[in-house]
Amino acid sequence: MNKEAYLNELARYLKLLPPEECAELMGEFREHFECAQLSGRSEAEVISKLGHPRLIARELLTQSQIERADKSPTLLSVTRAVMATVSLGLFNLVIVLLPFITSLTVIAGVFVFAICLLISPVLLILQYQSVALSINSIFLMLGLVGVGLLVALGTLKLTRLYYHLVIRYLKYNLTVIKKDVTSFEA
Amino acid sequence: MLVLTSQKDRYGYELVEQISHKFAIAEGTIYPLLRRLAAEGLFSTYLSESGEGPPRKYYKITDEGRRVMSGMIEEWNAFAIGVQEIIKGGSD
């Protein structure tokens, strides 16, 4: 692989980044080659020291996904950031993906529970096939719906906090796992 | 990286060279790290013409960067002292 092939491959991977970011990074790598040439290093040597473009690109893409999720934490952006992190190392399947899926399932469960409470009046009416309800059951329904609302709102708040925690964990993970990636390469 | 830039503004290649002299790491992965530190506001960057070759992207440490750096140095020193004491204790 020569310099142009290397840069082209890197550029292909980095296309997924915002264009101005991609251009800036490509400029930086071009600069690296030029500086190395000035200090008398051969292209082949520079390329072997740099490491595989795919590896570098994966790190950059993961960073960018985490930043994006940090700016607008939604289920989609956070999941993307998690998946990008998992692509960095097999070990992340265990320490990132597994906890993420587990905790997400728990949160989904609580949401389902809240929704059940919210629609409980409808369910009750369907079950008894009548609209003639005693005062007692009306109070019961109001109570259930109230609790349902509280649980739903609470979980929504909690989910936002949870996204925040996930992103912080991913950022931390990036600093730790980085050492593994680089020492493997070297 | 923070310490190197706190001494003077550095351009990317200079930092990569300094770091890869001391540690066996893939040079290409230093750029993502630089980018992350800049994104976290620890570095600011500017382009500057150089005597030879094209304009270079320089990294300048920010006040926040200096704060983080001294925190990390303290942490490291405490860690190193701890390790030293354990090694000494072990050889008694």
CSV table of C-alpha atoms in Angstrom, one decimal:
chain,number,residue,atom,x,y,z
A,1,MET,CA,0.0,0.0,0.0
A,2,ASN,CA,1.3,3.5,-0.8
A,3,LYS,CA,0.5,6.8,0.6
A,4,GLU,CA,-2.4,7.6,-1.8
A,5,ALA,CA,-3.9,4.1,-1.4
A,6,TYR,CA,-3.7,4.5,2.4
A,7,LEU,CA,-5.3,8.0,2.4
A,8,ASN,CA,-8.0,6.8,0.0
A,9,GLU,CA,-8.9,3.9,2.2
A,10,LEU,CA,-9.0,6.1,5.2
A,11,ALA,CA,-11.2,8.6,3.4
A,12,ARG,CA,-13.6,5.9,2.4
A,13,TYR,CA,-14.1,4.9,6.0
A,14,LEU,CA,-14.4,8.5,7.2
A,15,LYS,CA,-17.1,9.3,4.7
A,16,LEU,CA,-19.6,8.5,7.5
A,17,LEU,CA,-18.4,11.5,9.5
A,18,PRO,CA,-19.7,15.1,8.9
A,19,PRO,CA,-17.8,16.4,5.7
A,20,GLU,CA,-16.0,19.2,7.4
A,21,GLU,CA,-14.7,16.9,10.1
A,22,CYS,CA,-13.6,14.3,7.5
A,23,ALA,CA,-11.8,17.0,5.6
A,24,GLU,CA,-10.0,18.2,8.7
A,25,LEU,CA,-8.8,14.7,9.6
A,26,MET,CA,-7.7,13.9,6.1
A,27,GLY,CA,-5.7,17.2,6.2
A,28,GLU,CA,-4.1,16.0,9.4
A,29,PHE,CA,-3.0,12.7,8.0
A,30,ARG,CA,-1.8,14.3,4.8
A,31,GLU,CA,0.3,16.6,6.9
A,32,HIS,CA,1.6,13.6,8.8
A,33,PHE,CA,2.9,12.0,5.6
A,34,GLU,CA,4.4,15.3,4.5
A,35,CYS,CA,6.2,15.9,7.8
A,36,ALA,CA,7.4,12.3,7.8
A,37,GLN,CA,8.8,12.7,4.3
A,38,LEU,CA,10.6,15.9,5.4
A,39,SER,CA,12.3,14.0,8.2
A,40,GLY,CA,13.4,11.4,5.7
A,41,ARG,CA,11.1,8.5,6.6
A,42,SER,CA,9.9,6.2,3.8
A,43,GLU,CA,6.2,5.9,2.9
A,44,ALA,CA,6.2,2.2,3.7
A,45,GLU,CA,7.6,2.9,7.2
A,46,VAL,CA,5.1,5.6,7.9
A,47,ILE,CA,2.2,3.4,6.8
A,48,SER,CA,3.3,0.5,8.9
A,49,LYS,CA,3.7,2.7,12.0
A,50,LEU,CA,0.3,4.4,11.5
A,51,GLY,CA,-1.7,1.2,11.8
A,52,HIS,CA,-4.6,0.0,9.7
A,53,PRO,CA,-6.9,2.7,8.4
A,54,ARG,CA,-9.9,0.7,9.5
A,55,LEU,CA,-8.7,0.7,13.1
A,56,ILE,CA,-8.1,4.4,13.1
A,57,ALA,CA,-11.5,5.1,11.4
A,58,ARG,CA,-13.3,2.9,13.9
A,59,GLU,CA,-12.0,4.9,16.8
A,60,LEU,CA,-12.8,8.2,15.1
A,61,LEU,CA,-16.3,7.0,14.2
A,62,THR,CA,-17.0,5.8,17.7
A,63,GLN,CA,-15.9,9.1,19.2
A,64,SER,CA,-18.1,10.9,16.8
A,65,GLN,CA,-21.1,8.7,17.6
A,66,ILE,CA,-20.6,9.2,21.3
A,67,GLU,CA,-20.4,12.9,20.9
A,68,ARG,CA,-23.5,12.9,18.8
A,69,ALA,CA,-25.4,10.9,21.4
A,70,ASP,CA,-24.1,13.3,24.1
A,71,LYS,CA,-25.6,16.2,22.2
A,72,SER,CA,-29.0,14.7,21.6
A,73,PRO,CA,-29.5,11.5,23.7
A,74,THR,CA,-32.2,9.4,22.1
A,75,LEU,CA,-32.6,5.7,22.0
A,76,LEU,CA,-31.3,5.6,18.5
A,77,SER,CA,-28.2,7.8,19.0
A,78,VAL,CA,-27.3,6.0,22.3
A,79,THR,CA,-27.7,2.6,20.7
A,80,ARG,CA,-25.5,3.7,17.8
A,81,ALA,CA,-22.9,4.9,20.2
A,82,VAL,CA,-23.0,1.5,22.0
A,83,MET,CA,-22.8,-0.5,18.8
A,84,ALA,CA,-19.8,1.6,17.6
A,85,THR,CA,-18.1,1.0,20.9
A,86,VAL,CA,-18.7,-2.7,20.6
A,87,SER,CA,-17.0,-2.7,17.2
A,88,LEU,CA,-13.8,-1.6,18.9
A,89,GLY,CA,-13.2,-4.9,20.7
A,90,LEU,CA,-14.8,-8.3,21.4
A,91,PHE,CA,-14.5,-7.7,25.1
A,92,ASN,CA,-17.0,-4.9,24.8
A,93,LEU,CA,-19.7,-7.5,23.9
A,94,VAL,CA,-19.5,-8.5,27.6
A,95,ILE,CA,-18.8,-5.3,29.3
A,96,VAL,CA,-20.9,-2.9,27.1
A,97,LEU,CA,-23.5,-4.7,25.0
A,98,LEU,CA,-24.7,-7.2,27.6
A,99,PRO,CA,-25.3,-4.6,30.4
A,100,PHE,CA,-26.9,-2.2,27.9
A,101,ILE,CA,-29.4,-4.8,26.7
A,102,THR,CA,-30.2,-6.0,30.2
A,103,SER,CA,-30.8,-2.5,31.6
A,104,LEU,CA,-32.8,-1.5,28.5
A,105,THR,CA,-35.0,-4.6,29.0
A,106,VAL,CA,-35.7,-3.6,32.6
A,107,ILE,CA,-36.6,0.0,31.5
A,108,ALA,CA,-38.9,-1.4,28.7
A,109,GLY,CA,-40.5,-3.6,31.3
A,110,VAL,CA,-41.3,-0.7,33.6
A,111,PHE,CA,-42.7,1.2,30.6
A,112,VAL,CA,-45.0,-1.7,29.7
A,113,PHE,CA,-46.2,-1.8,33.3
A,114,ALA,CA,-46.9,1.9,33.3
A,115,ILE,CA,-48.9,1.6,30.0
A,116,CYS,CA,-50.9,-1.3,31.5
A,117,LEU,CA,-51.8,0.9,34.4
A,118,LEU,CA,-52.8,3.8,32.2
A,119,ILE,CA,-55.1,1.7,30.0
A,120,SER,CA,-56.4,-0.3,32.9
A,121,PRO,CA,-59.9,1.4,32.8
A,122,VAL,CA,-60.3,0.3,29.3
A,123,LEU,CA,-59.3,-3.2,30.2
A,124,LEU,CA,-61.7,-3.3,33.1
A,125,ILE,CA,-64.6,-2.1,31.0
A,126,LEU,CA,-63.8,-4.7,28.4
A,127,GLN,CA,-63.7,-7.4,31.1
A,128,TYR,CA,-67.0,-6.5,32.7
A,129,GLN,CA,-68.7,-5.6,29.4
A,130,SER,CA,-70.6,-2.8,31.0
A,131,VAL,CA,-70.2,0.9,31.7
A,132,ALA,CA,-72.2,0.8,34.8
A,133,LEU,CA,-69.5,1.0,37.4
A,134,SER,CA,-69.6,1.5,41.1
A,135,ILE,CA,-68.1,4.5,42.8
A,136,ASN,CA,-65.4,2.2,44.2
A,137,SER,CA,-64.2,0.9,40.9
A,138,ILE,CA,-64.1,4.5,39.5
A,139,PHE,CA,-61.8,5.5,42.4
A,140,LEU,CA,-59.7,2.3,41.8
A,141,MET,CA,-59.3,3.2,38.2
A,142,LEU,CA,-58.4,6.8,38.9
A,143,GLY,CA,-55.8,5.5,41.4
A,144,LEU,CA,-54.4,3.1,38.9
A,145,VAL,CA,-54.2,5.7,36.1
A,146,GLY,CA,-52.5,8.1,38.6
A,147,VAL,CA,-49.9,5.6,39.6
A,148,GLY,CA,-49.4,4.7,35.9
A,149,LEU,CA,-48.8,8.4,35.1
A,150,LEU,CA,-46.3,8.8,37.9
A,151,VAL,CA,-44.4,5.6,36.9
A,152,ALA,CA,-44.4,6.7,33.2
A,153,LEU,CA,-43.1,10.2,34.0
A,154,GLY,CA,-40.6,8.9,36.5
A,155,THR,CA,-39.2,6.4,34.0
A,156,LEU,CA,-39.0,9.0,31.3
A,157,LYS,CA,-36.9,11.2,33.7
A,158,LEU,CA,-34.9,8.1,34.7
A,159,THR,CA,-34.3,7.2,31.0
A,160,ARG,CA,-32.7,10.5,30.4
A,161,LEU,CA,-30.4,10.1,33.3
A,162,TYR,CA,-29.7,6.5,32.2
A,163,TYR,CA,-28.7,7.7,28.7
A,164,HIS,CA,-26.3,10.2,30.4
A,165,LEU,CA,-24.8,7.4,32.4
A,166,VAL,CA,-24.4,5.2,29.4
A,167,ILE,CA,-22.6,7.9,27.5
A,168,ARG,CA,-20.3,8.6,30.4
A,169,TYR,CA,-19.5,4.9,30.6
A,170,LEU,CA,-18.8,4.8,26.9
A,171,LYS,CA,-16.4,7.7,27.1
A,172,TYR,CA,-14.6,6.1,30.0
A,173,ASN,CA,-14.5,2.8,28.1
A,174,LEU,CA,-12.9,4.6,25.1
A,175,THR,CA,-10.0,5.8,27.2
A,176,VAL,CA,-9.4,2.3,28.8
A,177,ILE,CA,-10.0,0.1,25.7
A,178,LYS,CA,-7.8,2.4,23.6
A,179,LYS,CA,-4.7,1.0,25.3
A,180,ASP,CA,-5.7,-2.6,24.3
A,181,VAL,CA,-6.3,-1.6,20.7
A,182,THR,CA,-3.0,0.2,20.3
A,183,SER,CA,-0.9,-2.4,22.0
A,184,PHE,CA,-2.4,-5.1,19.7
A,185,GLU,CA,-1.5,-3.0,16.7
A,186,ALA,CA,2.0,-2.4,17.9
B,1,MET,CA,0.2,14.9,25.4
B,2,LEU,CA,-1.1,17.6,27.7
B,3,VAL,CA,2.3,18.0,29.3
B,4,LEU,CA,4.0,18.2,25.9
B,5,THR,CA,1.6,20.9,24.7
B,6,SER,CA,1.9,22.8,28.0
B,7,GLN,CA,5.6,23.4,27.3
B,8,LYS,CA,4.8,25.0,23.9
B,9,ASP,CA,2.3,24.8,21.1
B,10,ARG,CA,2.9,21.7,19.0
B,11,TYR,CA,1.8,20.4,15.7
B,12,GLY,CA,0.3,17.0,15.2
B,13,TYR,CA,3.3,15.2,13.8
B,14,GLU,CA,5.6,16.6,16.5
B,15,LEU,CA,3.3,15.2,19.2
B,16,VAL,CA,2.9,11.8,17.4
B,17,GLU,CA,6.7,11.6,17.1
B,18,GLN,CA,7.3,12.4,20.8
B,19,ILE,CA,4.7,9.9,22.0
B,20,SER,CA,5.7,7.1,19.7
B,21,HIS,CA,9.3,7.5,20.7
B,22,LYS,CA,8.4,6.6,24.3
B,23,PHE,CA,5.5,4.2,23.9
B,24,ALA,CA,4.9,1.3,21.4
B,25,ILE,CA,1.5,2.5,20.0
B,26,ALA,CA,0.1,2.7,16.5
B,27,GLU,CA,0.9,6.3,15.5
B,28,GLY,CA,-2.4,6.7,13.6
B,29,THR,CA,-4.4,6.2,16.8
B,30,ILE,CA,-2.8,9.3,18.4
B,31,TYR,CA,-4.8,11.5,16.0
B,32,PRO,CA,-8.2,10.3,17.3
B,33,LEU,CA,-6.9,11.0,20.8
B,34,LEU,CA,-5.8,14.5,19.9
B,35,ARG,CA,-9.2,15.1,18.3
B,36,ARG,CA,-11.0,13.9,21.4
B,37,LEU,CA,-9.0,16.1,23.7
B,38,ALA,CA,-9.7,19.0,21.4
B,39,ALA,CA,-13.4,18.1,21.4
B,40,GLU,CA,-13.4,18.1,25.2
B,41,GLY,CA,-12.0,21.6,25.2
B,42,LEU,CA,-8.6,20.7,26.5
B,43,PHE,CA,-6.8,21.9,23.3
B,44,SER,CA,-7.5,24.7,20.9
B,45,THR,CA,-6.1,24.4,17.4
B,46,TYR,CA,-4.9,26.9,14.8
B,47,LEU,CA,-3.2,26.7,11.4
B,48,SER,CA,0.2,28.3,11.0
B,49,GLU,CA,2.7,28.5,8.1
B,50,SER,CA,5.9,26.7,8.6
B,51,GLY,CA,9.3,27.4,7.1
B,52,GLU,CA,9.2,24.2,5.1
B,53,GLY,CA,6.2,22.4,3.7
B,54,PRO,CA,2.5,23.2,4.0
B,55,PRO,CA,0.8,25.1,6.8
B,56,ARG,CA,0.6,23.0,9.9
B,57,LYS,CA,-2.2,22.5,12.4
B,58,TYR,CA,-1.0,23.5,15.9
B,59,TYR,CA,-2.4,22.4,19.2
B,60,LYS,CA,-2.5,24.8,22.1
B,61,ILE,CA,-3.4,23.8,25.6
B,62,THR,CA,-6.4,25.6,27.2
B,63,ASP,CA,-6.8,26.7,30.8
B,64,GLU,CA,-9.2,23.8,31.2
B,65,GLY,CA,-6.5,21.5,29.7
B,66,ARG,CA,-3.9,22.8,32.3
B,67,ARG,CA,-6.4,22.1,35.1
B,68,VAL,CA,-7.0,18.6,33.9
B,69,MET,CA,-3.2,18.1,33.4
B,70,SER,CA,-2.3,19.1,37.0
B,71,GLY,CA,-5.1,16.9,38.3
B,72,MET,CA,-3.7,13.9,36.4
B,73,ILE,CA,-0.1,14.6,37.4
B,74,GLU,CA,-1.2,14.7,41.1
B,75,GLU,CA,-3.1,11.5,40.6
B,76,TRP,CA,-0.2,9.8,38.9
B,77,ASN,CA,2.3,11.0,41.6
B,78,ALA,CA,0.1,9.6,44.4
B,79,PHE,CA,-0.2,6.3,42.5
B,80,ALA,CA,3.6,6.1,41.9
B,81,ILE,CA,4.4,6.8,45.5
B,82,GLY,CA,1.9,4.1,46.6
B,83,VAL,CA,3.5,1.6,44.2
B,84,GLN,CA,7.0,2.6,45.4
B,85,GLU,CA,6.0,2.1,49.0
B,86,ILE,CA,4.6,-1.3,48.3
B,87,ILE,CA,7.7,-2.3,46.5
B,88,LYS,CA,9.9,-1.1,49.3
B,89,GLY,CA,7.6,-2.8,51.9
B,90,GLY,CA,7.8,-6.0,50.0
B,91,SER,CA,11.6,-6.1,50.0
B,92,ASP,CA,11.9,-5.6,53.7
